[in-house]
Amino acid sequence: MYFLDPKDMPTHWYNIQADLPEPLPPLLHPATKEPTRLPPPLFAEALNEQEFSTERWIEIPEEVQAVYRTWRPTVLHRAYRLEKALDTPAKIFFKYEGTSQAGSHKPNTAVAQAYYVKKEGAKRITTETGAGQWGSALSMAGAMFGIEIKVYMVKVSYNQKPYRRILMETWGAKVVPSPSEDTEIGRKILKEDPDCPGSLGIAISEALEDAFARDDTKYSIGSVVNHVLLHQTIVGEETRKQMEMADAYPDIIVGNIGGGSNFAGQFLPWIRDKISGAKPDLRIICVEPMAAPSLTKGPYAYDFGDVAGLAPILKMYTLGHTFIPSPIHAGGLRYHGMAPIICHLYKLGLVEARAEHQVATFEAGVKFARTEGIITAPEPCHNVKVAIDEALRCREAGEAKIILIAHSGHGHFDLAAYDEYLSGRLEDYEYPEEKVKEALTHLPEVPD
Amino acid sequence: MYFLDPKDMPTHWYNIQADLPEPLPPLLHPATKEPTRLPPPLFAEALNEQEFSTERWIEIPEEVQAVYRTWRPTVLHRAYRLEKALDTPAKIFFKYEGTSQAGSHKPNTAVAQAYYVKKEGAKRITTETGAGQWGSALSMAGAMFGIEIKVYMVKVSYNQKPYRRILMETWGAKVVPSPSEDTEIGRKILKEDPDCPGSLGIAISEALEDAFARDDTKYSIGSVVNHVLLHQTIVGEETRKQMEMADAYPDIIVGNIGGGSNFAGQFLPWIRDKISGAKPDLRIICVEPMAAPSLTKGPYAYDFGDVAGLAPILKMYTLGHTFIPSPIHAGGLRYHGMAPIICHLYKLGLVEARAEHQVATFEAGVKFARTEGIITAPEPCHNVKVAIDEALRCREAGEAKIILIAHSGHGHFDLAAYDEYLSGRLEDYEYPEEKVKEALTHLPEVPD
């Protein structure tokens, strides 16, 4: 365990846009297809500035640092017991974000967003949530800054996963099943189909409509966009200091990618060494689920960030914004696209990508639980799987490589998935080639 | 946040028996009523020695320390945000055990017990569990030392709380609903009543029978007895170092008591300063639930530690071993008796006790969640309640007292209880005076 003294917690987020070999492609407006900012009525001005800033270091406001210090710095662990079980000469480290009160890395940006929104005078934030990981983090952040949180939770999850809903309510958020009676689009859908189970697309549309309709309200998003990845760099910046304490520099960094914010938060602070040429051999492995493998299978194209086509158009590896992935347990990895920053770095050949099937990832998760004790959420089980593969490769090659895992959180609310795995009921989903082909026919047309 | 460097983690448990003003009353054999040790076929010899040792410091084996270091030292927090919300001059600290992989303080002893049992050559450990907190901790410890764990889980909990069961299975334990077909007593009960919902008393009897029947098997208990409290002192010893880092010494220490191991683990390392006369004004407040208030309402008498009357007879404040408390959510506080060490210290006037109703404790838990973020388990909600009361008293008196909370863990598996509270469905249970009176007629007769 490598603790970082709270007084040594990084005071700045790292902005990769200062060091990119080529700038990011612009966002496009969903209607005009012209380069655009994030819609100003929806986002605090400070967040919109961060989205496009090219300043290398952005100061973390004192008030945000104070809240971070209720759980940060998080611990860097050396997985001695896993290494021993694998009989590998590799050294495996993992930076663990599961000790945040919400159980994941998500509060790193939720707290920052709630702070800026409050500072600029709004009183409410709306958002959508699927399984509830992001909604929980934002609810906690709302409680911290005295700002009202309204969460549109996909109805099927609202009914099936009451614990995440209760978590949000314990922090004081208002949670409604989506589609709801609270918005025009919700009412319209319910009129046509009172039993509609909802979808993330519908929930986003409701949250956006709600935020557009009220002057005192902003909208918040938990992944994909640049300012979210920026806030997550606190993770990697801490890890750099802690790896120095361990007198180690990673050869391989592995992390799962869904929207991309967890892994980018860890690897962006390291990739600058690769861009600068100081560490040309550093390997960064993005792990995605076989059920939604945007980097490994999708084209690099402009596509809508949301299912309904209301959000800006992003240049990314995508499976098509109308693509609905199979219901794997790693709900956070079911996004059709990928953070534009990660896509850009992948295009430039600076990161690798790999897709994994879920059964193998839970097998890795159980091995991790029985050696390190921690019950890993389904998403980071993907990282553990790949880290084990790499460690076993080291055993064969007799190489003492240093492997760093971006471990985004615990699986205390995902035990039903472990039960399926342990009882042999868990199944894999093949890559849905035909569905993706169809979805890709709906990409928006954009000017050259 | 006060981190303790892993290299500064205490290397010894503190044994209060070295410093008691009077020795503890002896254990009595359940049949002969003569002074006795713990039944040797059931307990590792090292644990039986620790049970009666009067050595002040007992070394923590290197192998146990190595496992402790997968989550320890745990963090000491200053609850700045709660202080501010209460507008109190008091300084509130809390030592948080919820970051252990099992989510509570229980692994501190589970890991030690698994180590000694393994070292002395046994291959299996049996235990009972109600809601599953203790069973989880022992299951994790079993995985760490490669020892088979068999958990008899009260059938009604087994069916109603599948997540705790899955947690145990993920760590590799074998979990059966009790009464089970695996023991004679289980089969007998099932024959008479196939739908028997089980009870902790039955589960203990099954775990004992199983351990007695096999040479390769020991039995393990998660609270009450001296060696368990001893292992928990790692918590208080760490806290002493961390409070020193904070340049603070507590005026008041609060903790919940069920079997007593959580709070004793925190306060025993401090109470020696009170016994020695160095800190005569130190206040130690034990908080129990109104539904099972053994210290505040029970007589100090010899009683069976278990419901079935198979375990040794202990001198303790008790509500009678046949007393079945109301189903409060703080399942860990439903024990009819209390750790003999705590009872002895209470008798000597060295600790205070207070009983609380559950609705008020959840109110405090929600306030804590909305200020510090952490979702507190129902048991430590009792401490938070009393800490808030004391902090408000400080506000009235204008006193900047230092309050230390023994926070035993998170409530991620207790959200149904928060839901009941938030929706106004949670109710209090009055102290069941008549039931206790009846149960106290069943105390065993012992020689003077």
Short mmCIF file of C-alpha atoms in Angstrom, two decimals, chain B residues 9 26 34-37 47 70 73 151 153 156 158 187 226 231-232 240 251 258 322 346 360 374 409 414:
data_model
loop_
_atom_site.label_atom_id
_atom_site.label_comp_id
_atom_site.label_asym_id
_atom_site.label_seq_id
_atom_site.Cartn_x
_atom_site.Cartn_y
_atom_site.Cartn_z
CA MET B 9 1.41 -0.14 11.37
CA PRO B 26 -13.50 -17.02 35.06
CA GLU B 34 -16.31 -25.22 36.89
CA PRO B 35 -13.77 -22.68 35.60
CA THR B 36 -12.72 -23.73 32.11
CA ARG B 37 -10.76 -22.87 29.00
CA LEU B 47 -6.19 -18.57 20.50
CA THR B 70 -3.93 -5.49 1.89
CA PRO B 73 -3.70 0.85 8.14
CA VAL B 151 -20.80 -21.11 6.96
CA MET B 153 -26.31 -19.08 7.54
CA VAL B 156 -34.37 -16.70 6.60
CA TYR B 158 -29.97 -16.95 3.37
CA ARG B 187 -31.77 -32.98 10.19
CA ASN B 226 -11.26 -12.04 24.74
CA HIS B 231 -7.21 -8.84 17.58
CA GLN B 232 -9.39 -5.78 17.13
CA ARG B 240 -3.50 6.51 18.74
CA ASP B 251 -12.21 13.77 25.30
CA GLY B 258 -23.36 -5.71 20.07
CA THR B 322 -33.23 -17.22 25.55
CA TYR B 346 -18.59 -1.10 32.98
CA ALA B 360 -32.96 8.46 15.42
CA ILE B 374 -20.16 7.73 3.61
CA GLY B 409 -18.12 -0.03 8.36
CA ASP B 414 -28.17 -2.32 4.27
#
